[in-house]
Amino acid sequence: MHEHDVLVIGGGGAGLRAAIAAQEEGADVAIVTKLHPVRSHTGAAEGGINAAIREGDSWDLHAYDTMKGSDYLGDAPAIETLAQDSPEETIQLEHWGMPFSREDDGTVSQRPFGGLSFPRTTYAGAETGHHLLHTMYEQVVKRGIQVYDEWYVSELAVTDEDDPSERTCHGVVGYDIKTGQVEGFKARNGVILATGGLGQVYDHTTNAVANTGDGAAMAYRAGVPLEDMEFIQFHPTTLPSTGVLISEGVRGEGGILYNAEGERFMFEYGYANNDGELASRDVVSRAELTEINEGRGVEDEYVYLDMRHLGEERITDRLENILHLARDFEGVDGLEEPMPVKPGQHYAMGGIETNEHGQTCIDGLYAAGECACVSVHGSNRLGGNALPELIVFGARAGRHAAGTDLGEPEIATGRDEEFEREDGLDTPVDPGAVGGASDAVADGGERTDGSRSSSDARSDGGTAVASADDVVQRAVENQRTRIDRLLNEDSGVQQAELREKLQKSMTQNVNVFRNEEGLKTALEDIREVRERYEDVYVDDPSRTFNTDLIHTIEMQNLLDLAEAITLGALARDEFRGAHWRQEHQERKDDEWLKHTMLAWNDGSPELYYKPVILEGEEDTYEPKVRSY
Amino acid sequence: MSTQIQEESEEATETETETAPVERESPGDRRREAKRTASDQRVASEPVGEIEGDTFRLKVFRYDPEVEGKMEPRFDDFTVPREKGMTVLDALIYARDHYDTTLTFRHSCRQAVCGSDAFFINGRQRLGCQTQISDLDGPVRVEPLPHQDVVKDLVVDMEHFYDQMHAVEPFFQGDTPDGDLEEQRQSRENREKIKMSTRCIWCGACMSSCNIAAGDNEYLGPAAINKAYRFAMDDREEDELKEHRMKILDQEHGVWRCQTQFSCTNVCPKDIPLTEHIQELKREAVKQNLKFW
């Protein structure tokens, strides 16, 4: 069994920042990650980092823009923490050598981004994420932080008290992809989940193949509620054939959107009379799809993004990477012709419920970055706010897990008796584990008779508390049994077929435009795939680099998260931010200024609601009509 | 094992995916039956690998150290439908998801930034995701990166590559901020100077293409030297540090090993002028040495 003070799961931006912070506080920290850190999808982020570092700008303007962008569903303490900490974190990156773009006087460059009242998006060409990721990995190397790369974490080692808020996380189970060994990792202080996005729930996404929401799904099954999962960001400018992202920086620099008739539709059809192309992402995505649905799209599929008028010099200086992407992945020369774009899944606003220190309701379990929901982004994330989230909340989680006192959190986690319950949701099928609730706390629903369930830990001697080692060891045994079963089974259904069915249904039914019928269809499809997943098997019997096995385990995570997204979307009968409902065309502040919370409840998911915190440090944010 | 040993015997070891007899019909059996039919079809398909037309032939290197039938390296052929804009990575994914789920290769971002899918494609190091099928003369032949140990199928052991990258102290060593929120200044020119070197995605294509690295395991190699260049040329670091960095490079297995064959530069998927960077560092090393005379 490996043992460290702090274990960071995931080697992207949030994970690396957390590890550096924990190490600086003196902790023995290790990163356990299914990809080598430099392969993480943070590297694909293009646009930039919002940080109020200039004269005329201030953290409270950044906070205000973020709250408005969230459509008043972000929590003020989280948003203000982001806006306050981002300048220092951004400058810290510069001091670690990050190659930011520069002004004539040698200061770092900033540019306008959608929904911002000041051009505060700090950038490094159109490859900001790549530089951020590599800069932080370099610092990890400098500090000699141990990295277990190509180790896939498949279960959290958590005690199994009835009330999730009384549980403790003691570590994780890792699967060494290269050798097939299953081993326990014990964390003396804490486990920080930094596993990134869940875009593989959809079939047209900017996300990497590795973005399967592993951390969020594991935390959910271990008892941490998922928050605001229905809010999925669809980025307005992705390449139609692959989903590759074309940065908002193109519009930030002056790029223009046209429909098939050559009309600048953001203005011509009144989608955003002030900000036009630089309205918030949800607004622009809906505008594009409306154009396409009304017959003004190109080939009924996409619209044009034109940057030719910016001139070769400016494009090469600030957006060179976009030229490469358009050429390599769509065969288009951005200097000579407009680029075809359409909305694609990009980001999950929701995730693992945490407070502003990254803590979940389970003692010793933290989350940061896209897998977490603090909540900064509420119902819609502004461009340029994901990277500061990684570094701000990654650093905070790392410090707290290493034992630093960050003060009393203002955001509460876990379920309160007084929270409103959802009992009226009409679902066509029962959600949750096949076979309904079980007393299994841990992962996968894969337990066989031969394995000892972690509930044995509780029953052993009644009041006796299982030792941390026992909790980890039992989780290890559980995963060994699960993996042996998947490998030894030689008939059944394979994950590729199930994944395709799930992704297609989610893209069809739980996309930018949603209605009750589609959402219910999605729940039925998810149920069907869930039931078929019971018979899943892995064709490849090898213990060596078995990607078939990894994809099969990931599939369970995709299922649980797809269901969470769809349940939230069905429950929320209003239109807020990225969540649009055909039958409910207005934002309902009287009813819906609250977070959608979903508890796994040992296999029978339960929805409840938690109030939004709009009281800031100085003022209370008053919900206003959101127009751009 | 290494691809080196393999290459002579490759024609002789070409085989079809094995097909075991079945006793009862389960979904898995039906799937295997479909796979067998598909495999029969690919035998019956055109003898030469036509890249024009509806389908093309994809030849993929196969090896698994512990699975019977795969311990002897071989090539498998797959017939893949041709689609507009299809990349080599798309073709591999198609072959895996439709014919053989045991086909193994690293891939993640699909957009040439994670650096996972550098392969030896039709005799040259390229990223699978960045290589259009229409740009290749068929049949499309995909092998693991040469000069690296093969773990399984197209997956190579990257440890040596990472060790070399780490050996050049690949991290900024300047001051840390004292809380006054001031960035260091850097001229546009200096940022421009290091820009190309910062684009490296650690894919290993350059190292694999380098004859010198193949013969000298201790040679730092083009990627690591480029990484060192990125810091040595960054004005934000102090001059003393630059001297320290030059010492790492000015050694037996450092910059002087490069024989300017330009193979690394030719294969770099991010168009980094690696050979030029190495040459510039050689000149710097000479200057540094003159200084101490």
PDB file of C-alpha atoms in Angstrom, chain A residues 35-36 38-41 43-44 46 53-54 87-89 91-109 123-125 127 130-131 134-135 137-139 141-143 149-150 178-179 200 205-211 241-245 316-318 320-321 324-325 327-330 490-497 500 537-548 551, chain B residues 24 26-29 31-32 35 64-67 70 84-85 87 89-90 93 96-116 129-132 151-153 155-159 161-162 165-166 169-189 191-192 194-196 198-204 227 230-231 234 236 269-271:
ATOM      1  CA  LEU A  35      -2.746  10.354 -18.040  1.00  0.00           C
ATOM      2  CA  HIS A  36       0.749  11.727 -17.711  1.00  0.00           C
ATOM      3  CA  VAL A  38       1.228  17.011 -19.716  1.00  0.00           C
ATOM      4  CA  ARG A  39      -1.465  15.002 -21.548  1.00  0.00           C
ATOM      5  CA  SER A  40      -4.249  16.593 -19.474  1.00  0.00           C
ATOM      6  CA  HIS A  41      -7.017  18.474 -21.194  1.00  0.00           C
ATOM      7  CA  GLY A  43      -3.618  21.902 -22.269  1.00  0.00           C
ATOM      8  CA  ALA A  44      -6.414  22.421 -24.779  1.00  0.00           C
ATOM      9  CA  GLU A  46      -7.124  28.442 -25.461  1.00  0.00           C
ATOM     10  CA  ILE A  53      -4.649  43.173 -12.412  1.00  0.00           C
ATOM     11  CA  ARG A  54      -4.943  46.548 -14.156  1.00  0.00           C
ATOM     12  CA  PRO A  87      -4.679  38.300  -9.659  1.00  0.00           C
ATOM     13  CA  GLU A  88      -2.116  36.881  -7.248  1.00  0.00           C
ATOM     14  CA  GLU A  89      -2.398  33.378  -8.713  1.00  0.00           C
ATOM     15  CA  ILE A  91       1.053  36.744 -11.359  1.00  0.00           C
ATOM     16  CA  GLN A  92       2.421  33.679  -9.584  1.00  0.00           C
ATOM     17  CA  LEU A  93       2.206  31.782 -12.880  1.00  0.00           C
ATOM     18  CA  GLU A  94       4.155  34.550 -14.554  1.00  0.00           C
ATOM     19  CA  HIS A  95       6.862  34.184 -11.919  1.00  0.00           C
ATOM     20  CA  TRP A  96       6.991  30.473 -12.614  1.00  0.00           C
ATOM     21  CA  GLY A  97       7.915  31.442 -16.164  1.00  0.00           C
ATOM     22  CA  MET A  98       4.616  31.124 -18.003  1.00  0.00           C
ATOM     23  CA  PRO A  99       5.126  32.722 -21.438  1.00  0.00           C
ATOM     24  CA  PHE A 100       2.234  35.181 -21.493  1.00  0.00           C
ATOM     25  CA  SER A 101       1.698  37.408 -24.514  1.00  0.00           C
ATOM     26  CA  ARG A 102       3.210  40.836 -23.920  1.00  0.00           C
ATOM     27  CA  GLU A 103       2.496  44.518 -24.491  1.00  0.00           C
ATOM     28  CA  ASP A 104       5.101  46.953 -25.786  1.00  0.00           C
ATOM     29  CA  ASP A 105       6.064  47.893 -22.229  1.00  0.00           C
ATOM     30  CA  GLY A 106       6.700  44.248 -21.341  1.00  0.00           C
ATOM     31  CA  THR A 107       3.607  43.764 -19.167  1.00  0.00           C
ATOM     32  CA  VAL A 108       1.308  40.796 -19.736  1.00  0.00           C
ATOM     33  CA  SER A 109      -1.432  41.258 -22.326  1.00  0.00           C
ATOM     34  CA  TYR A 123      -3.499  35.158 -22.288  1.00  0.00           C
ATOM     35  CA  ALA A 124      -0.589  33.379 -23.911  1.00  0.00           C
ATOM     36  CA  GLY A 125      -1.457  33.350 -27.609  1.00  0.00           C
ATOM     37  CA  GLU A 127      -2.799  28.337 -26.247  1.00  0.00           C
ATOM     38  CA  HIS A 130      -1.017  24.530 -22.805  1.00  0.00           C
ATOM     39  CA  HIS A 131       1.350  27.031 -21.242  1.00  0.00           C
ATOM     40  CA  HIS A 134       3.360  22.904 -18.764  1.00  0.00           C
ATOM     41  CA  THR A 135       4.450  25.734 -16.471  1.00  0.00           C
ATOM     42  CA  TYR A 137       4.159  20.604 -14.420  1.00  0.00           C
ATOM     43  CA  GLU A 138       7.638  22.135 -14.539  1.00  0.00           C
ATOM     44  CA  GLN A 139       7.155  23.334 -10.973  1.00  0.00           C
ATOM     45  CA  VAL A 141       9.264  18.472 -11.417  1.00  0.00           C
ATOM     46  CA  LYS A 142      11.268  21.176  -9.656  1.00  0.00           C
ATOM     47  CA  ARG A 143       9.766  20.185  -6.325  1.00  0.00           C
ATOM     48  CA  ASP A 149       1.146   8.479 -14.017  1.00  0.00           C
ATOM     49  CA  GLU A 150      -1.060   6.139 -15.986  1.00  0.00           C
ATOM     50  CA  LYS A 178       0.841  -0.574 -17.642  1.00  0.00           C
ATOM     51  CA  THR A 179       0.938  -3.692 -15.467  1.00  0.00           C
ATOM     52  CA  GLN A 200     -17.676  12.187 -23.092  1.00  0.00           C
ATOM     53  CA  THR A 205     -17.690  17.828 -27.444  1.00  0.00           C
ATOM     54  CA  THR A 206     -14.537  19.879 -27.162  1.00  0.00           C
ATOM     55  CA  ASN A 207     -13.463  17.551 -24.358  1.00  0.00           C
ATOM     56  CA  ALA A 208     -10.795  14.876 -24.611  1.00  0.00           C
ATOM     57  CA  VAL A 209     -11.523  11.174 -24.784  1.00  0.00           C
ATOM     58  CA  ALA A 210     -10.230  10.964 -21.213  1.00  0.00           C
ATOM     59  CA  ASN A 211     -12.842  13.408 -19.862  1.00  0.00           C
ATOM     60  CA  SER A 241     -16.564  17.659 -37.949  1.00  0.00           C
ATOM     61  CA  THR A 242     -14.575  17.046 -34.761  1.00  0.00           C
ATOM     62  CA  GLY A 243     -15.799  19.342 -31.996  1.00  0.00           C
ATOM     63  CA  VAL A 244     -12.360  20.965 -31.748  1.00  0.00           C
ATOM     64  CA  LEU A 245     -12.605  24.298 -29.961  1.00  0.00           C
ATOM     65  CA  THR A 316      -0.522  35.435 -36.341  1.00  0.00           C
ATOM     66  CA  ASP A 317       0.442  37.401 -33.262  1.00  0.00           C
ATOM     67  CA  ARG A 318      -2.539  36.564 -31.095  1.00  0.00           C
ATOM     68  CA  GLU A 320      -1.890  31.638 -34.562  1.00  0.00           C
ATOM     69  CA  ASN A 321      -2.985  28.372 -32.999  1.00  0.00           C
ATOM     70  CA  HIS A 324      -3.414  25.494 -37.249  1.00  0.00           C
ATOM     71  CA  LEU A 325      -6.571  24.017 -35.745  1.00  0.00           C
ATOM     72  CA  ARG A 327      -6.357  23.873 -41.173  1.00  0.00           C
ATOM     73  CA  ASP A 328      -5.614  20.519 -39.529  1.00  0.00           C
ATOM     74  CA  PHE A 329      -9.092  19.641 -38.339  1.00  0.00           C
ATOM     75  CA  GLU A 330     -11.434  21.293 -40.831  1.00  0.00           C
ATOM     76  CA  ASP A 490     -16.007 -13.747 -22.120  1.00  0.00           C
ATOM     77  CA  SER A 491     -19.426 -12.883 -23.357  1.00  0.00           C
ATOM     78  CA  GLY A 492     -21.931 -10.105 -22.982  1.00  0.00           C
ATOM     79  CA  VAL A 493     -22.070  -6.593 -24.280  1.00  0.00           C
ATOM     80  CA  GLN A 494     -19.135  -4.272 -24.946  1.00  0.00           C
ATOM     81  CA  GLN A 495     -18.804  -0.727 -23.744  1.00  0.00           C
ATOM     82  CA  ALA A 496     -18.244   0.907 -27.170  1.00  0.00           C
ATOM     83  CA  GLU A 497     -21.787   0.076 -28.251  1.00  0.00           C
ATOM     84  CA  GLU A 500     -22.356   5.355 -28.500  1.00  0.00           C
ATOM     85  CA  TYR A 537     -17.495  -7.608 -20.416  1.00  0.00           C
ATOM     86  CA  VAL A 538     -13.985  -6.837 -21.613  1.00  0.00           C
ATOM     87  CA  ASP A 539     -12.753  -8.686 -24.687  1.00  0.00           C
ATOM     88  CA  ASP A 540      -9.074  -8.053 -24.019  1.00  0.00           C
ATOM     89  CA  PRO A 541      -7.837 -10.525 -21.370  1.00  0.00           C
ATOM     90  CA  SER A 542      -4.478  -8.771 -20.989  1.00  0.00           C
ATOM     91  CA  ARG A 543      -3.195  -7.128 -17.819  1.00  0.00           C
ATOM     92  CA  THR A 544      -0.902  -4.999 -19.955  1.00  0.00           C
ATOM     93  CA  PHE A 545      -2.217  -1.581 -20.959  1.00  0.00           C
ATOM     94  CA  ASN A 546      -5.803  -2.729 -21.200  1.00  0.00           C
ATOM     95  CA  THR A 547      -7.618   0.348 -22.480  1.00  0.00           C
ATOM     96  CA  ASP A 548     -10.712  -1.745 -23.143  1.00  0.00           C
ATOM     97  CA  HIS A 551     -13.119   2.445 -21.031  1.00  0.00           C
TER      98      HIS A 551
ATOM     99  CA  ARG B  24     -23.615 -21.439 -27.858  1.00  0.00           C
ATOM    100  CA  SER B  26     -24.621 -15.226 -26.823  1.00  0.00           C
ATOM    101  CA  PRO B  27     -24.419 -11.519 -27.654  1.00  0.00           C
ATOM    102  CA  GLY B  28     -20.654 -11.877 -27.427  1.00  0.00           C
ATOM    103  CA  ASP B  29     -20.738 -14.755 -29.873  1.00  0.00           C
ATOM    104  CA  ARG B  31     -20.396  -9.914 -32.005  1.00  0.00           C
ATOM    105  CA  ARG B  32     -17.470 -12.205 -32.598  1.00  0.00           C
ATOM    106  CA  LYS B  35     -16.034  -9.584 -36.349  1.00  0.00           C
ATOM    107  CA  ASP B  64       1.116  -8.095 -26.329  1.00  0.00           C
ATOM    108  CA  PRO B  65       3.687  -9.642 -24.000  1.00  0.00           C
ATOM    109  CA  GLU B  66       1.172 -11.886 -22.271  1.00  0.00           C
ATOM    110  CA  VAL B  67      -1.544 -12.818 -24.731  1.00  0.00           C
ATOM    111  CA  LYS B  70       0.218 -11.663 -29.859  1.00  0.00           C
ATOM    112  CA  LYS B  84     -14.151  13.012 -45.547  1.00  0.00           C
ATOM    113  CA  GLY B  85     -11.712  14.542 -43.112  1.00  0.00           C
ATOM    114  CA  THR B  87      -7.538  11.088 -39.670  1.00  0.00           C
ATOM    115  CA  LEU B  89      -6.569   8.361 -35.251  1.00  0.00           C
ATOM    116  CA  ASP B  90     -10.190   8.218 -36.468  1.00  0.00           C
ATOM    117  CA  ILE B  93     -10.707   4.219 -33.341  1.00  0.00           C
ATOM    118  CA  ARG B  96     -10.938  -0.749 -32.493  1.00  0.00           C
ATOM    119  CA  ASP B  97     -14.637  -0.070 -31.962  1.00  0.00           C
ATOM    120  CA  HIS B  98     -15.870  -2.115 -34.931  1.00  0.00           C
ATOM    121  CA  TYR B  99     -13.415  -4.992 -35.334  1.00  0.00           C
ATOM    122  CA  ASP B 100     -11.166  -5.513 -32.367  1.00  0.00           C
ATOM    123  CA  THR B 101     -11.542  -3.815 -28.984  1.00  0.00           C
ATOM    124  CA  THR B 102      -8.145  -5.114 -27.916  1.00  0.00           C
ATOM    125  CA  LEU B 103      -6.409  -2.762 -30.360  1.00  0.00           C
ATOM    126  CA  THR B 104      -4.430  -0.479 -28.071  1.00  0.00           C
ATOM    127  CA  PHE B 105      -3.038   3.023 -28.556  1.00  0.00           C
ATOM    128  CA  ARG B 106      -2.768   6.192 -26.501  1.00  0.00           C
ATOM    129  CA  HIS B 107      -4.941   9.122 -27.480  1.00  0.00           C
ATOM    130  CA  SER B 108      -6.838  11.827 -25.684  1.00  0.00           C
ATOM    131  CA  CYS B 109      -7.371  15.381 -26.927  1.00  0.00           C
ATOM    132  CA  ARG B 110      -7.797  14.644 -30.699  1.00  0.00           C
ATOM    133  CA  GLN B 111      -6.392  18.084 -31.479  1.00  0.00           C
ATOM    134  CA  ALA B 112      -2.608  17.825 -31.448  1.00  0.00           C
ATOM    135  CA  VAL B 113      -2.016  19.265 -28.009  1.00  0.00           C
ATOM    136  CA  CYS B 114      -1.804  16.307 -25.595  1.00  0.00           C
ATOM    137  CA  GLY B 115       0.992  14.623 -27.559  1.00  0.00           C
ATOM    138  CA  SER B 116      -0.253  11.088 -26.803  1.00  0.00           C
ATOM    139  CA  CYS B 129      -4.915  12.923 -34.939  1.00  0.00           C
ATOM    140  CA  GLN B 130      -3.119  15.416 -37.167  1.00  0.00           C
ATOM    141  CA  THR B 131      -2.617  13.124 -40.155  1.00  0.00           C
ATOM    142  CA  GLN B 132      -5.339  13.073 -42.785  1.00  0.00           C
ATOM    143  CA  VAL B 151       4.567  -1.964 -24.201  1.00  0.00           C
ATOM    144  CA  LYS B 152       1.685  -3.224 -26.324  1.00  0.00           C
ATOM    145  CA  ASP B 153       0.467  -2.637 -29.889  1.00  0.00           C
ATOM    146  CA  VAL B 155       1.946   1.989 -26.953  1.00  0.00           C
ATOM    147  CA  VAL B 156       5.622   2.651 -26.267  1.00  0.00           C
ATOM    148  CA  ASP B 157       7.423   3.141 -22.986  1.00  0.00           C
ATOM    149  CA  MET B 158       7.933   6.916 -22.561  1.00  0.00           C
ATOM    150  CA  GLU B 159      10.014   6.720 -19.366  1.00  0.00           C
ATOM    151  CA  PHE B 161      11.935  10.305 -22.913  1.00  0.00           C
ATOM    152  CA  TYR B 162      10.612  11.771 -19.655  1.00  0.00           C
ATOM    153  CA  MET B 165      13.255  15.938 -20.367  1.00  0.00           C
ATOM    154  CA  HIS B 166      13.691  16.082 -16.599  1.00  0.00           C
ATOM    155  CA  GLU B 169      16.187  21.152 -15.088  1.00  0.00           C
ATOM    156  CA  PRO B 170      13.088  22.039 -17.081  1.00  0.00           C
ATOM    157  CA  PHE B 171      11.716  24.668 -14.732  1.00  0.00           C
ATOM    158  CA  PHE B 172      11.928  28.382 -14.266  1.00  0.00           C
ATOM    159  CA  GLN B 173      14.221  29.298 -11.413  1.00  0.00           C
ATOM    160  CA  GLY B 174      13.564  33.008 -11.127  1.00  0.00           C
ATOM    161  CA  ASP B 175      12.260  34.826  -8.058  1.00  0.00           C
ATOM    162  CA  THR B 176       8.862  34.232  -6.584  1.00  0.00           C
ATOM    163  CA  PRO B 177       6.635  37.249  -6.027  1.00  0.00           C
ATOM    164  CA  ASP B 178       6.783  39.049  -2.713  1.00  0.00           C
ATOM    165  CA  GLY B 179       3.094  39.802  -2.711  1.00  0.00           C
ATOM    166  CA  ASP B 180       3.266  43.155  -4.498  1.00  0.00           C
ATOM    167  CA  LEU B 181       1.465  41.788  -7.585  1.00  0.00           C
ATOM    168  CA  GLU B 182       4.044  42.874 -10.086  1.00  0.00           C
ATOM    169  CA  GLU B 183       4.762  40.756 -13.094  1.00  0.00           C
ATOM    170  CA  GLN B 184       8.306  40.562 -14.431  1.00  0.00           C
ATOM    171  CA  ARG B 185       8.751  42.471 -17.657  1.00  0.00           C
ATOM    172  CA  GLN B 186       9.571  40.638 -20.826  1.00  0.00           C
ATOM    173  CA  SER B 187       9.981  42.264 -24.217  1.00  0.00           C
ATOM    174  CA  ARG B 188       7.765  41.180 -27.088  1.00  0.00           C
ATOM    175  CA  GLU B 189      10.952  40.262 -28.941  1.00  0.00           C
ATOM    176  CA  ARG B 191       8.761  36.337 -25.888  1.00  0.00           C
ATOM    177  CA  GLU B 192       8.816  35.855 -29.651  1.00  0.00           C
ATOM    178  CA  ILE B 194      11.194  31.573 -27.063  1.00  0.00           C
ATOM    179  CA  LYS B 195       7.690  31.179 -28.498  1.00  0.00           C
ATOM    180  CA  MET B 196       8.309  28.249 -30.810  1.00  0.00           C
ATOM    181  CA  THR B 198       7.405  26.618 -25.707  1.00  0.00           C
ATOM    182  CA  ARG B 199       5.066  24.802 -28.087  1.00  0.00           C
ATOM    183  CA  CYS B 200       6.543  21.374 -27.404  1.00  0.00           C
ATOM    184  CA  ILE B 201       3.868  18.799 -26.502  1.00  0.00           C
ATOM    185  CA  TRP B 202       6.279  16.037 -25.390  1.00  0.00           C
ATOM    186  CA  CYS B 203       5.078  13.627 -28.071  1.00  0.00           C
ATOM    187  CA  GLY B 204       8.525  12.093 -28.581  1.00  0.00           C
ATOM    188  CA  LYS B 227      13.301  22.622 -23.419  1.00  0.00           C
ATOM    189  CA  ARG B 230      13.279  27.709 -23.814  1.00  0.00           C
ATOM    190  CA  PHE B 231      14.780  28.640 -20.417  1.00  0.00           C
ATOM    191  CA  ASP B 234      14.268  33.555 -21.564  1.00  0.00           C
ATOM    192  CA  ARG B 236      13.532  36.694 -17.209  1.00  0.00           C
ATOM    193  CA  PRO B 269       4.134  18.258 -35.355  1.00  0.00           C
ATOM    194  CA  LYS B 270       4.364  21.752 -33.874  1.00  0.00           C
ATOM    195  CA  ASP B 271       6.907  22.991 -36.451  1.00  0.00           C
TER     196      ASP B 271
END
